[in-house]
XYZ file of C-alpha atoms in Angstrom:
263
model
C 1.643 -8.240 24.379
C 3.639 -5.719 22.568
C 6.296 -8.519 22.714
C 4.309 -10.903 21.267
C 3.532 -8.953 18.629
C 6.805 -7.643 17.872
C 7.826 -11.120 17.702
C 4.979 -12.147 15.475
C 5.435 -9.590 13.103
C 9.503 -11.114 12.769
C 8.389 -14.063 11.848
C 5.944 -13.496 9.314
C 8.142 -11.214 7.951
C 11.071 -13.380 7.771
C 8.779 -15.831 6.365
C 7.414 -13.831 3.537
C 10.609 -12.915 2.906
C 12.296 -16.836 2.143
C 9.665 -17.252 0.454
C 8.882 -13.680 -2.031
C 13.208 -14.630 -2.118
C 11.562 -17.050 -5.216
C 9.355 -14.827 -6.467
C 12.141 -12.148 -7.194
C 15.193 -14.291 -8.131
C 13.624 -16.945 -9.980
C 10.363 -15.495 -11.612
C 10.186 -18.612 -13.673
C 8.925 -20.396 -11.103
C 6.297 -17.969 -10.703
C 4.717 -18.215 -14.126
C 1.878 -20.723 -13.730
C 0.839 -18.800 -10.386
C -2.433 -17.846 -11.944
C -3.248 -21.358 -12.793
C -5.887 -22.197 -9.478
C -3.758 -26.166 -9.608
C -0.931 -24.840 -8.867
C 0.838 -26.273 -5.689
C 3.600 -23.290 -4.884
C 0.544 -20.625 -5.405
C -2.098 -22.806 -3.193
C 0.751 -22.953 -0.566
C 1.516 -18.975 -0.978
C -2.222 -18.358 -0.426
C -2.892 -20.910 2.572
C 0.102 -18.650 4.473
C -1.422 -15.690 3.336
C -4.709 -16.728 4.241
C -3.398 -17.715 8.326
C -1.448 -14.273 8.779
C -4.930 -12.117 7.733
C -6.814 -14.617 10.564
C -4.196 -14.548 13.097
C -3.988 -11.011 12.970
C -7.628 -9.669 13.062
C -7.794 -12.560 15.898
C -4.979 -11.746 17.631
C -5.450 -7.602 17.603
C -8.876 -7.228 16.521
C -7.488 -5.922 13.325
C -6.524 -2.673 15.674
C -3.067 -3.702 17.129
C -0.637 -0.831 15.891
C 3.112 -1.841 14.377
C 6.004 -0.930 16.008
C 7.326 2.497 16.345
C 10.816 3.740 16.878
C 12.720 6.765 17.774
C 14.803 10.071 15.373
C 17.679 7.756 16.631
C 16.984 5.003 14.754
C 16.671 6.568 11.150
C 19.969 5.346 10.144
C 20.059 6.390 6.266
C 17.845 8.116 3.572
C 14.298 5.770 2.743
C 15.142 3.312 0.051
C 12.463 3.287 -3.034
C 11.678 0.670 -4.013
C 9.347 -0.317 -7.703
C 9.244 2.024 -9.986
C 10.758 5.712 -9.225
C 10.422 8.006 -11.493
C 7.898 7.891 -13.500
C 8.284 8.376 -17.232
C 4.417 9.091 -18.428
C 3.659 12.021 -19.845
C 0.882 12.868 -17.782
C 3.021 12.880 -14.162
C 5.797 14.177 -15.857
C 3.241 17.581 -16.483
C 1.925 17.464 -13.163
C 5.597 16.830 -11.932
C 6.845 20.142 -13.980
C 4.516 21.855 -12.322
C 4.960 20.724 -8.468
C 1.707 19.293 -8.699
C -0.168 22.056 -8.633
C -2.773 20.638 -10.939
C -2.594 17.522 -9.242
C -5.516 16.624 -7.526
C -6.685 13.070 -5.327
C -10.283 11.775 -6.333
C -12.806 9.909 -3.989
C -15.248 7.934 -6.070
C -16.825 4.322 -5.927
C -19.485 4.045 -3.029
C -18.931 6.929 -1.563
C -22.246 9.461 -1.294
C -19.999 12.491 -1.346
C -16.959 12.102 -4.072
C -14.040 13.678 -4.113
C -11.350 15.717 -5.283
C -9.236 17.173 -3.474
C -5.855 19.278 -4.153
C -2.251 18.039 -2.374
C -2.902 21.800 -0.109
C -6.504 20.458 0.959
C -4.618 17.233 2.116
C -1.942 19.283 4.061
C -4.967 21.527 6.279
C -6.296 18.058 7.596
C -5.293 16.913 10.486
C -1.766 14.937 10.393
C -0.064 11.851 11.315
C 4.114 11.611 12.390
C 4.952 7.952 13.053
C 8.603 6.251 12.630
C 7.972 3.626 11.294
C 9.480 -0.053 9.583
C 9.052 -0.604 6.056
C 9.593 -4.160 5.182
C 10.112 -5.180 0.970
C 9.065 -7.963 -0.583
C 12.670 -7.827 -1.807
C 14.155 -8.846 1.724
C 15.439 -5.882 2.899
C 13.846 -3.284 5.783
C 14.205 0.502 6.277
C 13.054 3.226 9.067
C 11.982 6.218 7.844
C 9.516 8.844 9.068
C 6.469 9.696 7.786
C 3.693 12.830 7.793
C 0.265 12.610 6.061
C -3.377 12.545 6.221
C -5.437 9.597 8.479
C -6.813 7.466 5.519
C -10.029 7.395 7.557
C -10.126 10.984 7.603
C -10.369 11.111 3.659
C -13.421 7.713 4.112
C -15.062 9.836 6.565
C -15.886 13.130 4.347
C -16.785 11.486 1.530
C -18.836 9.206 3.105
C -19.064 5.507 2.445
C -21.737 3.848 1.940
C -22.173 0.086 3.833
C -21.442 -1.959 0.765
C -18.544 -1.291 0.208
C -15.658 -3.235 1.458
C -12.223 -2.768 0.383
C -10.434 0.093 -0.462
C -8.231 0.509 -4.186
C -5.835 2.520 -4.532
C -5.030 3.828 -8.218
C -1.624 5.077 -9.103
C -0.119 7.546 -12.019
C 2.835 5.142 -12.410
C 2.827 2.271 -15.757
C 4.035 -0.398 -14.816
C 3.966 -2.342 -17.647
C 3.866 -0.986 -21.424
C 2.574 -2.580 -24.634
C 1.513 -2.370 -28.161
C -2.344 -2.655 -26.094
C -1.748 -0.112 -24.199
C -0.193 0.937 -20.912
C -0.935 -1.183 -17.014
C -1.467 1.073 -13.802
C -0.071 0.253 -10.921
C -2.770 -0.454 -8.839
C -3.665 -1.783 -5.333
C -6.016 -2.772 -2.483
C -6.380 -3.045 1.298
C -9.652 -3.986 2.345
C -11.892 -1.353 5.544
C -10.460 -2.323 9.179
C -6.926 -1.547 7.590
C -8.290 1.754 5.610
C -9.514 3.061 9.076
C -6.350 1.505 11.192
C -4.770 4.681 12.558
C -1.755 3.885 10.957
C -2.398 4.035 7.966
C -2.120 7.698 6.417
C -2.275 9.218 2.972
C 1.910 10.129 3.202
C 3.245 13.688 1.662
C 6.436 13.733 3.754
C 9.011 11.981 4.723
C 12.206 12.479 7.556
C 10.777 15.974 7.346
C 10.535 17.066 4.197
C 8.067 16.694 0.794
C 7.742 13.616 -0.439
C 10.021 12.654 -2.965
C 9.618 11.669 -6.208
C 11.492 8.146 -6.176
C 9.183 7.214 -2.656
C 5.535 8.534 -4.530
C 5.571 11.596 -4.356
C 3.059 13.275 -4.136
C 1.040 11.066 -2.265
C 2.060 7.837 -1.719
C -0.159 4.681 0.691
C 1.472 3.846 4.044
C 0.090 0.630 5.667
C 2.160 -0.636 8.924
C 1.648 -4.212 9.776
C 1.662 -4.786 5.677
C 4.700 -5.552 3.107
C 5.729 -2.726 0.808
C 4.348 -3.567 -2.182
C 0.537 -3.076 -0.537
C 1.896 0.689 -0.221
C 1.387 2.297 -3.729
C 2.593 5.136 -5.222
C 1.393 7.972 -7.133
C -1.883 7.693 -6.050
C -4.584 9.921 -7.605
C -7.606 7.522 -7.142
C -8.940 6.266 -3.989
C -12.140 4.322 -5.400
C -14.929 1.823 -2.826
C -15.727 -1.005 -3.835
C -17.640 -4.151 -3.791
C -15.762 -6.885 -4.806
C -12.693 -7.028 -7.063
C -14.179 -8.901 -10.419
C -13.973 -5.820 -12.490
C -10.478 -4.581 -12.018
C -7.818 -6.369 -13.377
C -7.667 -10.092 -13.280
C -9.856 -9.976 -9.657
C -7.220 -10.191 -7.298
C -7.335 -6.634 -6.005
C -3.799 -6.155 -6.782
C -1.486 -5.608 -9.826
C 0.736 -7.887 -8.305
C -1.375 -10.383 -6.684
C -3.034 -10.963 -10.306
C 0.710 -12.168 -10.875
C 0.360 -14.294 -8.080
C 1.664 -12.272 -4.805
C -0.571 -12.671 -1.845
C -3.512 -10.172 -1.425
C -3.042 -9.346 2.373
C 0.464 -8.802 2.673
C 0.346 -8.691 6.472
C 3.604 -8.994 8.874
C-alpha cells in the first residue's frame, strides 16, 4: 500500500505541475478562470475533484505523506511566495522578535484563543522531514517542527457546524488604492486533524526564518505549497466561504487555482 501511495503522489504531483506551468509562464491563459464557462477552468476543477475523491477513498483521509531522513536534506528550504513582508504591522512585530505576536482562534469555536509563540511551543510538538512540492514545479525536503493543529482546535472546542479552517496571514499579496489584500487559505476538518498538519515554528532545527513564514506557517503535507500559508496570525472556523474573498476558499483559489491542491 505504501509503494502505491507514493507512486500515486508522484503521479498527481507531476500532473498538477504540468498544468500549473501554464499558470505561471502564461498567466494570460487564465485571465478568465473566474468565468464558469471557461473550459480550462472546468478541466482543472474536474481533476481537482478527482484527486480529492481518490485521496479520501484510498486513505480515508488519514494516510501519511512520505517522511524522509536527515540524509535526504540536501539544501536549505527554498522560499515560496512572499519572502519579506513590508507591511508596517508585520515589521513592528519582527523588530520585537515577535514577542507581541498572537495566534487568534475565532469563529465557530466554543473557546476563542489568543496564543503567544511561547504558549504554542509549550504544547506537545511534532517534527517531520517531508517534501515540499511547489506549484511552480520544484520540490525540497526539509525538517519541520511545530504544534499539531488538532491540539489547538481541541483546546478551542470546534462547534459541530464548522466545516473548514481558514488561515489569515499578515503579508499583503496585493496593494491597491482600495486597500491591501492579505493572503489567506483554507483546508477542511479532515486535513486539519491529520497528524502531519502542524503549525510550524521551526525549520531544520532552527527557528523558522522570515523568508519561510516566521513566526508561524502551516504544513499540510499532502497538498501543494500554496495550501500552506505563511505569516499566520489568525485561524477562523467557518461553515462556508461565502463571505470571504470570491467565495473559493483562498487567495489563489479566488484566481482559479484548485481549492484542494492535493498530491
